[in-house]
Amino acid sequence: MTGSEELKYGSSETAPLVFIGGGNMAAALITGCVAKRFVEKDRVVISVRTEKSAEKWRQKGYVNVFTNTLEMLEKYPTAIYIICVKPQIFDEVVSSWPVNSRPKFIVSVMAGVPLPTLSAKLPFVSGNTTIIRMMPSVASSICASATTMCYEKNDKIENQEAYIKYAREFAECIGTVEIIPERCLNPAMAIGASSPAWTFMYIESLADGAVAQGLGRAEAKRIAAQAVLGAAQMLLNSESGFDIEKQHFGWLKDQVCSPGGTTIEGVRALEKHGFRSAVIEAVSAASKKADDMAKAAK
Ligand SMILES: NC(=O)C1=CN([C@@H]2O[C@H](COP(=O)(O)OP(=O)(O)OC[C@H]3O[C@@H](n4cnc5c(N)ncnc54)[C@H](OP(=O)(O)O)[C@@H]3O)[C@@H](O)[C@H]2O)C=CC1
Ligand SMILES: O=C(O)[C@@H]1CCC=N1
C-alpha cells in the first residue's frame, strides 16, 4: 500500500485506524471521528486490557476489538496507530509491539511522554517513521476539542507531509487544532485537555451557589452550563464585537459589571478568595506534573 492510498479516509479502502487503548480518550476520539464519517466503524481497530471493555466496544458495533495488543499489531502491520494508553502503560505497549514491525505513522495522545522518548522506546521505529504527539480533550466526542499537536519536521521521512496533513485533518474533524512547539505542549495540555475537568467543577460550583439560594438543581445545572457556553462563544465569535486577536478579555468582563451593581460584588468576592490565582496554579500544577512524568518516562 502506498502512502497516499493509506491516507484516504472515510471509506472501506483506507488503512485501518488502530487505537492502542480503548478508554475514555479513545472513546471520545472514536465517537467524534466516526460521527463525522472520517473513518468507518469497520476500519477502527481497538485493543484494551480486559474482556469487559472489549465487550463494551463490541456492543457499540465495533468488530475489530482485541485484548492482546501483540496479536492486534501482528494482524494490522500497515495501519495508522494511535497510542491511547496511560503513560505508565507505555513500556508494556512497547514490549507488545512485534519486533519486526516497521510502522510508518504513529500518533501518541499520552501526556508526559515526549517525542524523543517515543522514538527511543519504540526501538523498531525506523528513521522513516512519522511520530506526532496530539493532545485532544474529551470534547472530541462532540467534535469540540481544543486539540494541540507537535512533531519534528524531517524532509528525509517518506510521506511525512501527507501524514502531518492527515493528523491535522483528523484533529480538525474532532474540533480545532493548534500546531505548537513541543516545549509548549504541557501548558497547552493543561488548558486544552485538563481544563474541561476544572470547567465542569466551575459549572458545578455555579449551580451549587444558586441551589444554595433556592434555585432547583436541574434549572441551575442547565443555566450554569449555558452561561459558560455563551461566554466562551462571545470570546470566539467576533459577531459579539470582541476580537480575540486584539482585545483583552477584561473588555467583555467590564461590560457585564454595571457600576454599583451585582456582578462587581461577585468579582470582589472571587478576587478575595484567590480565584485567578487558583486557576493559574492549577494550570501550572498540571503542566509541571507532565514535565515530571516526561523526566520519569526517559
Ligand atoms: N482522559 C482525557 O481527557 C485525556 C487523556 N489523554 C491521554 O490519553 C491516554 C489514555 O487516557 P484515558 O483514556 O483517560 O485512560 P483510561 O484509563 O480511560 O484508558 C486506558 C485504556 O488502556 C487500556 N489498556 C491498558 N493496558 C493496555 C495494554 N497493554 N494494551 C492495550 N490497551 C491497554 C485499558 O483497557 P481496559 O479498559 O480493559 O482497562 C483502557 O481501555 C493517557 O495517556 C492520557 O494522558 C490525553 C488527553 C486527554
Ligand atoms: O489527566 C491526565 O493526565 C490526562 C491528560 C490531560 C487530560 N487528562
Short mmCIF file of C-alpha atoms and ligand atoms in Angstrom, two decimals:
data_model
loop_
_atom_site.label_atom_id
_atom_site.label_comp_id
_atom_site.label_asym_id
_atom_site.label_seq_id
_atom_site.Cartn_x
_atom_site.Cartn_y
_atom_site.Cartn_z
CA MET A 1 0.00 0.00 0.00
CA THR A 2 1.41 3.41 -0.92
CA GLY A 3 1.33 6.37 1.44
CA SER A 4 -1.42 8.16 -0.41
CA GLU A 5 -3.65 5.06 -0.51
CA GLU A 6 -3.22 4.64 3.22
CA LEU A 7 -4.26 8.18 3.92
CA LYS A 8 -7.57 8.36 2.17
CA TYR A 9 -10.28 8.43 4.77
CA GLY A 10 -13.99 7.83 5.20
CA SER A 11 -14.02 4.71 3.04
CA SER A 12 -13.62 0.97 3.46
CA GLU A 13 -10.45 1.17 1.32
CA THR A 14 -8.46 3.18 3.87
CA ALA A 15 -5.75 1.87 6.15
CA PRO A 16 -7.25 0.91 9.49
CA LEU A 17 -7.10 3.35 12.41
CA VAL A 18 -5.65 1.25 15.20
CA PHE A 19 -6.23 2.50 18.75
CA ILE A 20 -3.91 1.00 21.36
CA GLY A 21 -6.03 1.53 24.47
CA GLY A 22 -9.79 1.93 24.37
CA GLY A 23 -10.60 4.01 27.46
CA ASN A 24 -12.10 7.48 27.91
CA MET A 25 -9.86 9.31 25.46
CA ALA A 26 -10.01 6.68 22.73
CA ALA A 27 -13.79 6.54 23.12
CA ALA A 28 -14.07 10.32 22.69
CA LEU A 29 -11.82 10.29 19.59
CA ILE A 30 -13.57 7.33 18.01
CA THR A 31 -17.07 8.69 18.71
CA GLY A 32 -16.17 12.06 17.17
CA CYS A 33 -14.41 10.83 14.07
CA VAL A 34 -16.94 8.09 13.33
CA ALA A 35 -19.82 10.59 13.74
CA LYS A 36 -18.10 12.83 11.15
CA ARG A 37 -17.53 9.79 8.87
CA PHE A 38 -13.78 10.43 8.96
CA VAL A 39 -13.48 6.69 9.42
CA GLU A 40 -15.99 3.87 9.10
CA LYS A 41 -16.63 1.68 12.15
CA ASP A 42 -15.27 -1.39 10.39
CA ARG A 43 -11.91 0.34 9.80
CA VAL A 44 -11.50 1.09 13.53
CA VAL A 45 -9.37 -1.42 15.44
CA ILE A 46 -9.07 -1.27 19.23
CA SER A 47 -7.02 -3.06 21.84
CA VAL A 48 -7.95 -3.00 25.52
CA ARG A 49 -6.72 -4.91 28.53
CA THR A 50 -9.92 -6.55 29.78
CA GLU A 51 -12.63 -8.64 28.15
CA LYS A 52 -15.21 -6.41 29.91
CA SER A 53 -14.02 -3.35 27.95
CA ALA A 54 -13.75 -5.38 24.73
CA GLU A 55 -17.37 -6.45 25.13
CA LYS A 56 -18.49 -2.82 25.63
CA TRP A 57 -16.90 -1.89 22.30
CA ARG A 58 -18.45 -4.88 20.53
CA GLN A 59 -21.86 -3.88 21.86
CA LYS A 60 -21.37 -0.47 20.24
CA GLY A 61 -20.86 -2.19 16.88
CA TYR A 62 -17.06 -2.33 16.69
CA VAL A 63 -15.97 -5.72 15.43
CA ASN A 64 -12.16 -5.40 15.44
CA VAL A 65 -11.54 -5.48 19.18
CA PHE A 66 -8.59 -7.24 20.83
CA THR A 67 -7.45 -7.96 24.37
CA ASN A 68 -3.98 -8.89 23.11
CA THR A 69 -2.08 -5.91 21.67
CA LEU A 70 0.65 -8.08 20.10
CA GLU A 71 -1.96 -10.15 18.26
CA MET A 72 -3.65 -6.96 17.03
CA LEU A 73 -0.43 -5.36 15.82
CA GLU A 74 0.57 -8.57 14.02
CA LYS A 75 -2.80 -8.60 12.28
CA TYR A 76 -2.52 -4.91 11.26
CA PRO A 77 1.10 -4.36 10.23
CA THR A 78 0.49 -1.31 7.99
CA ALA A 79 -2.06 0.72 9.92
CA ILE A 80 -2.19 4.22 11.38
CA TYR A 81 -1.53 3.72 15.10
CA ILE A 82 -2.93 5.95 17.83
CA ILE A 83 -1.46 5.28 21.27
CA CYS A 84 -4.18 5.92 23.86
CA VAL A 85 -2.94 4.08 26.94
CA LYS A 86 -1.85 5.74 30.17
CA PRO A 87 1.80 6.85 30.10
CA GLN A 88 2.57 4.28 32.82
CA ILE A 89 1.49 1.50 30.41
CA PHE A 90 3.66 2.72 27.53
CA ASP A 91 6.57 0.37 28.34
CA GLU A 92 4.13 -2.56 28.32
CA VAL A 93 2.86 -1.46 24.90
CA VAL A 94 6.44 -1.25 23.61
CA SER A 95 7.04 -4.81 24.76
CA SER A 96 3.83 -5.90 22.99
CA TRP A 97 4.93 -4.50 19.62
CA PRO A 98 6.18 -7.09 17.11
CA VAL A 99 9.96 -6.60 16.79
CA ASN A 100 9.91 -6.91 13.00
CA SER A 101 7.21 -4.22 12.66
CA ARG A 102 8.21 -1.02 10.85
CA PRO A 103 5.30 1.38 11.44
CA LYS A 104 5.22 4.45 9.22
CA PHE A 105 2.87 6.64 11.21
CA ILE A 106 2.23 6.79 14.96
CA VAL A 107 0.14 9.33 16.87
CA SER A 108 0.50 9.47 20.66
CA VAL A 109 -2.04 11.21 22.88
CA MET A 110 -0.15 10.27 26.07
CA ALA A 111 0.54 13.15 28.43
CA GLY A 112 4.13 13.49 29.59
CA VAL A 113 5.84 11.24 27.02
CA PRO A 114 7.99 13.46 24.76
CA LEU A 115 8.84 12.76 21.12
CA PRO A 116 12.47 11.76 21.81
CA THR A 117 11.27 9.23 24.42
CA LEU A 118 8.70 7.84 21.99
CA SER A 119 11.38 7.34 19.30
CA ALA A 120 13.90 5.90 21.73
CA LYS A 121 11.48 3.48 23.39
CA LEU A 122 9.93 2.22 20.19
CA PRO A 123 13.20 0.59 19.05
CA PHE A 124 11.72 -0.75 15.82
CA VAL A 125 10.74 2.75 14.69
CA SER A 126 12.89 3.48 11.66
CA GLY A 127 14.19 6.87 10.58
CA ASN A 128 11.27 6.65 8.20
CA THR A 129 8.51 6.83 10.82
CA THR A 130 6.43 9.95 11.41
CA ILE A 131 5.56 10.36 15.09
CA ILE A 132 3.05 13.01 16.12
CA ARG A 133 2.05 13.99 19.64
CA MET A 134 -1.55 15.09 19.81
CA MET A 135 -3.32 16.46 22.87
CA PRO A 136 -7.10 16.31 22.38
CA SER A 137 -9.79 16.53 25.05
CA VAL A 138 -12.87 14.51 25.95
CA ALA A 139 -14.88 17.08 23.96
CA SER A 140 -13.62 15.20 20.87
CA SER A 141 -16.73 13.07 21.36
CA ILE A 142 -18.86 16.01 20.20
CA CYS A 143 -16.18 17.36 17.82
CA ALA A 144 -15.44 20.32 20.13
CA SER A 145 -11.91 19.54 21.32
CA ALA A 146 -9.25 22.27 21.51
CA THR A 147 -6.51 19.96 20.28
CA THR A 148 -2.81 20.79 20.14
CA MET A 149 -0.16 18.84 18.30
CA CYS A 150 3.57 18.80 17.67
CA TYR A 151 6.07 16.84 15.61
CA GLU A 152 9.65 17.06 14.42
CA LYS A 153 9.79 18.01 10.78
CA ASN A 154 12.16 15.85 8.77
CA ASP A 155 12.23 16.12 4.97
CA LYS A 156 14.01 12.77 4.73
CA ILE A 157 10.95 10.90 6.05
CA GLU A 158 8.94 9.47 3.20
CA ASN A 159 5.40 10.90 3.01
CA GLN A 160 5.83 12.96 6.19
CA GLU A 161 3.90 15.92 4.76
CA ALA A 162 0.97 13.63 3.94
CA TYR A 163 0.98 12.12 7.44
CA ILE A 164 1.06 15.56 9.05
CA LYS A 165 -1.82 16.66 6.81
CA TYR A 166 -3.78 13.55 7.79
CA ALA A 167 -3.17 14.18 11.50
CA ARG A 168 -4.27 17.77 11.09
CA GLU A 169 -7.45 16.75 9.29
CA PHE A 170 -8.15 14.15 11.95
CA ALA A 171 -7.74 16.82 14.65
CA GLU A 172 -9.93 19.28 12.71
CA CYS A 173 -12.59 16.61 12.46
CA ILE A 174 -12.78 16.40 16.27
CA GLY A 175 -12.61 20.17 16.90
CA THR A 176 -9.96 22.85 16.45
CA VAL A 177 -6.20 22.35 16.25
CA GLU A 178 -3.12 24.44 17.02
CA ILE A 179 0.31 23.25 15.94
CA ILE A 180 2.82 24.28 18.59
CA PRO A 181 6.43 23.55 19.55
CA GLU A 182 6.82 20.55 21.84
CA ARG A 183 8.23 22.72 24.64
CA CYS A 184 4.75 24.36 24.91
CA LEU A 185 2.74 21.13 24.80
CA ASN A 186 2.46 20.64 28.58
CA PRO A 187 0.92 24.05 29.38
CA ALA A 188 -1.26 23.67 26.28
CA MET A 189 -2.34 20.26 27.57
CA ALA A 190 -3.27 21.84 30.88
CA ILE A 191 -5.58 24.41 29.32
CA GLY A 192 -6.80 22.34 26.35
CA ALA A 193 -7.13 18.82 27.75
CA SER A 194 -7.19 19.04 31.56
CA SER A 195 -9.25 22.20 31.93
CA PRO A 196 -12.56 20.60 30.87
CA ALA A 197 -12.44 18.84 34.27
CA TRP A 198 -11.95 22.17 36.06
CA THR A 199 -14.65 23.82 33.96
CA PHE A 200 -17.06 21.07 34.96
CA MET A 201 -16.14 21.86 38.59
CA TYR A 202 -16.68 25.57 37.96
CA ILE A 203 -20.09 24.97 36.41
CA GLU A 204 -20.99 22.61 39.25
CA SER A 205 -19.97 25.32 41.74
CA LEU A 206 -22.10 27.92 39.94
CA ALA A 207 -25.07 25.57 40.15
CA ASP A 208 -24.35 24.82 43.81
CA GLY A 209 -24.28 28.53 44.57
CA ALA A 210 -27.71 29.04 43.02
CA VAL A 211 -29.12 25.89 44.64
CA ALA A 212 -27.94 27.25 47.98
CA GLN A 213 -30.11 30.28 47.26
CA GLY A 214 -33.15 28.14 46.42
CA LEU A 215 -33.00 27.53 42.65
CA GLY A 216 -33.89 23.99 41.55
CA ARG A 217 -30.91 21.73 40.75
CA ALA A 218 -31.99 20.88 37.21
CA GLU A 219 -32.55 24.51 36.22
CA ALA A 220 -29.32 25.56 37.95
CA LYS A 221 -27.26 23.00 36.01
CA ARG A 222 -28.75 24.00 32.64
CA ILE A 223 -28.44 27.73 33.29
CA ALA A 224 -24.83 27.44 34.52
CA ALA A 225 -23.71 25.32 31.56
CA GLN A 226 -25.40 27.59 29.02
CA ALA A 227 -23.95 30.71 30.67
CA VAL A 228 -20.41 29.32 30.34
CA LEU A 229 -21.04 28.21 26.75
CA GLY A 230 -22.43 31.65 25.83
CA ALA A 231 -19.47 33.45 27.42
CA ALA A 232 -16.97 31.23 25.56
CA GLN A 233 -18.84 31.74 22.30
CA MET A 234 -18.68 35.52 22.76
CA LEU A 235 -14.90 35.28 23.02
CA LEU A 236 -14.61 33.15 19.90
CA ASN A 237 -17.32 34.71 17.73
CA SER A 238 -16.43 38.19 16.52
CA GLU A 239 -20.13 38.96 15.96
CA SER A 240 -20.13 39.69 19.70
CA GLY A 241 -17.97 42.72 18.88
CA PHE A 242 -14.96 41.09 20.52
CA ASP A 243 -11.74 40.50 18.60
CA ILE A 244 -9.80 37.71 20.32
CA GLU A 245 -6.59 38.65 18.47
CA LYS A 246 -6.59 42.27 19.66
CA GLN A 247 -8.74 42.77 22.72
CA HIS A 248 -8.33 41.98 26.39
CA PHE A 249 -10.86 39.60 27.95
CA GLY A 250 -11.48 42.26 30.61
CA TRP A 251 -13.25 44.39 28.00
CA LEU A 252 -16.16 41.95 27.95
CA LYS A 253 -16.00 41.42 31.72
CA ASP A 254 -16.34 45.17 32.21
CA GLN A 255 -19.49 45.22 30.06
CA VAL A 256 -21.17 42.82 32.50
CA CYS A 257 -20.13 44.73 35.62
CA SER A 258 -22.67 47.55 36.00
CA PRO A 259 -21.31 50.32 38.25
CA GLY A 260 -22.55 49.74 41.78
CA GLY A 261 -24.21 46.53 40.56
CA THR A 262 -24.30 42.85 41.42
CA THR A 263 -21.55 41.41 39.21
CA ILE A 264 -18.75 43.59 40.53
CA GLU A 265 -19.61 42.35 44.03
CA GLY A 266 -19.06 38.82 42.73
CA VAL A 267 -15.74 39.89 41.13
CA ARG A 268 -14.71 41.27 44.51
CA ALA A 269 -15.60 38.00 46.24
CA LEU A 270 -13.71 35.98 43.63
CA GLU A 271 -10.62 38.17 43.96
CA LYS A 272 -10.81 37.96 47.76
CA HIS A 273 -10.79 34.16 47.55
CA GLY A 274 -7.92 33.97 45.05
CA PHE A 275 -9.95 32.80 42.04
CA ARG A 276 -7.48 33.83 39.34
CA SER A 277 -4.51 32.67 41.33
CA ALA A 278 -6.18 29.29 41.96
CA VAL A 279 -6.74 28.83 38.21
CA ILE A 280 -3.18 29.88 37.32
CA GLU A 281 -1.82 27.47 39.94
CA ALA A 282 -3.97 24.64 38.53
CA VAL A 283 -2.54 25.20 35.02
CA SER A 284 0.95 25.35 36.44
CA ALA A 285 0.47 22.20 38.56
CA ALA A 286 -0.89 20.14 35.65
CA SER A 287 1.87 21.32 33.33
CA LYS A 288 4.55 20.62 35.94
CA LYS A 289 3.14 17.14 36.53
CA ALA A 290 3.55 16.44 32.80
CA ASP A 291 7.15 17.77 32.99
CA ASP A 292 7.82 15.38 35.89
CA MET A 293 6.20 12.49 34.01
CA ALA A 294 8.42 13.26 31.00
CA LYS A 295 11.53 13.04 33.20
CA ALA A 296 10.33 9.75 34.70
CA ALA A 297 9.48 8.32 31.25
CA LYS A 298 13.08 8.63 29.94
N1 LIG B 1 -8.87 11.49 29.51
C1 LIG B 1 -8.54 12.62 28.90
O1 LIG B 1 -9.29 13.62 28.95
C2 LIG B 1 -7.25 12.72 28.15
C3 LIG B 1 -6.33 11.69 28.12
N2 LIG B 1 -5.17 11.80 27.41
C4 LIG B 1 -4.23 10.68 27.40
O2 LIG B 1 -4.91 9.54 26.91
C5 LIG B 1 -4.33 8.38 27.47
C6 LIG B 1 -5.43 7.47 27.95
O3 LIG B 1 -6.15 8.12 28.98
P1 LIG B 1 -7.63 7.67 29.34
O4 LIG B 1 -8.35 7.23 28.11
O5 LIG B 1 -8.18 8.75 30.18
O6 LIG B 1 -7.33 6.37 30.24
P2 LIG B 1 -8.28 5.11 30.53
O7 LIG B 1 -7.77 4.52 31.78
O8 LIG B 1 -9.71 5.52 30.42
O9 LIG B 1 -7.97 4.13 29.31
C7 LIG B 1 -6.81 3.37 29.19
C8 LIG B 1 -7.10 2.22 28.24
O10 LIG B 1 -5.89 1.48 28.04
C9 LIG B 1 -6.24 0.11 28.02
N3 LIG B 1 -5.03 -0.67 28.27
C10 LIG B 1 -4.36 -0.86 29.43
N4 LIG B 1 -3.26 -1.61 29.20
C11 LIG B 1 -3.25 -1.91 27.88
C12 LIG B 1 -2.39 -2.65 27.03
N5 LIG B 1 -1.29 -3.25 27.50
N6 LIG B 1 -2.67 -2.73 25.69
C13 LIG B 1 -3.77 -2.10 25.20
N7 LIG B 1 -4.62 -1.39 25.95
C14 LIG B 1 -4.37 -1.30 27.28
C15 LIG B 1 -7.31 -0.03 29.07
O11 LIG B 1 -8.04 -1.22 28.88
P3 LIG B 1 -9.24 -1.63 29.87
O12 LIG B 1 -10.37 -0.72 29.51
O13 LIG B 1 -9.54 -3.03 29.52
O14 LIG B 1 -8.72 -1.44 31.27
C16 LIG B 1 -8.14 1.22 28.75
O15 LIG B 1 -9.04 0.94 27.71
C17 LIG B 1 -3.37 8.83 28.57
O16 LIG B 1 -2.05 8.68 28.11
C18 LIG B 1 -3.71 10.30 28.77
O17 LIG B 1 -2.57 11.06 29.10
C19 LIG B 1 -4.88 12.91 26.67
C20 LIG B 1 -5.75 13.96 26.64
C21 LIG B 1 -6.98 13.97 27.40
O1 LIG B 2 -5.23 13.76 33.46
C1 LIG B 2 -4.49 13.40 32.53
O2 LIG B 2 -3.32 13.05 32.76
C2 LIG B 2 -4.99 13.41 31.11
C3 LIG B 2 -4.12 14.26 30.21
C4 LIG B 2 -4.90 15.51 30.00
C5 LIG B 2 -6.24 15.19 30.47
N1 LIG B 2 -6.29 14.02 31.05
#
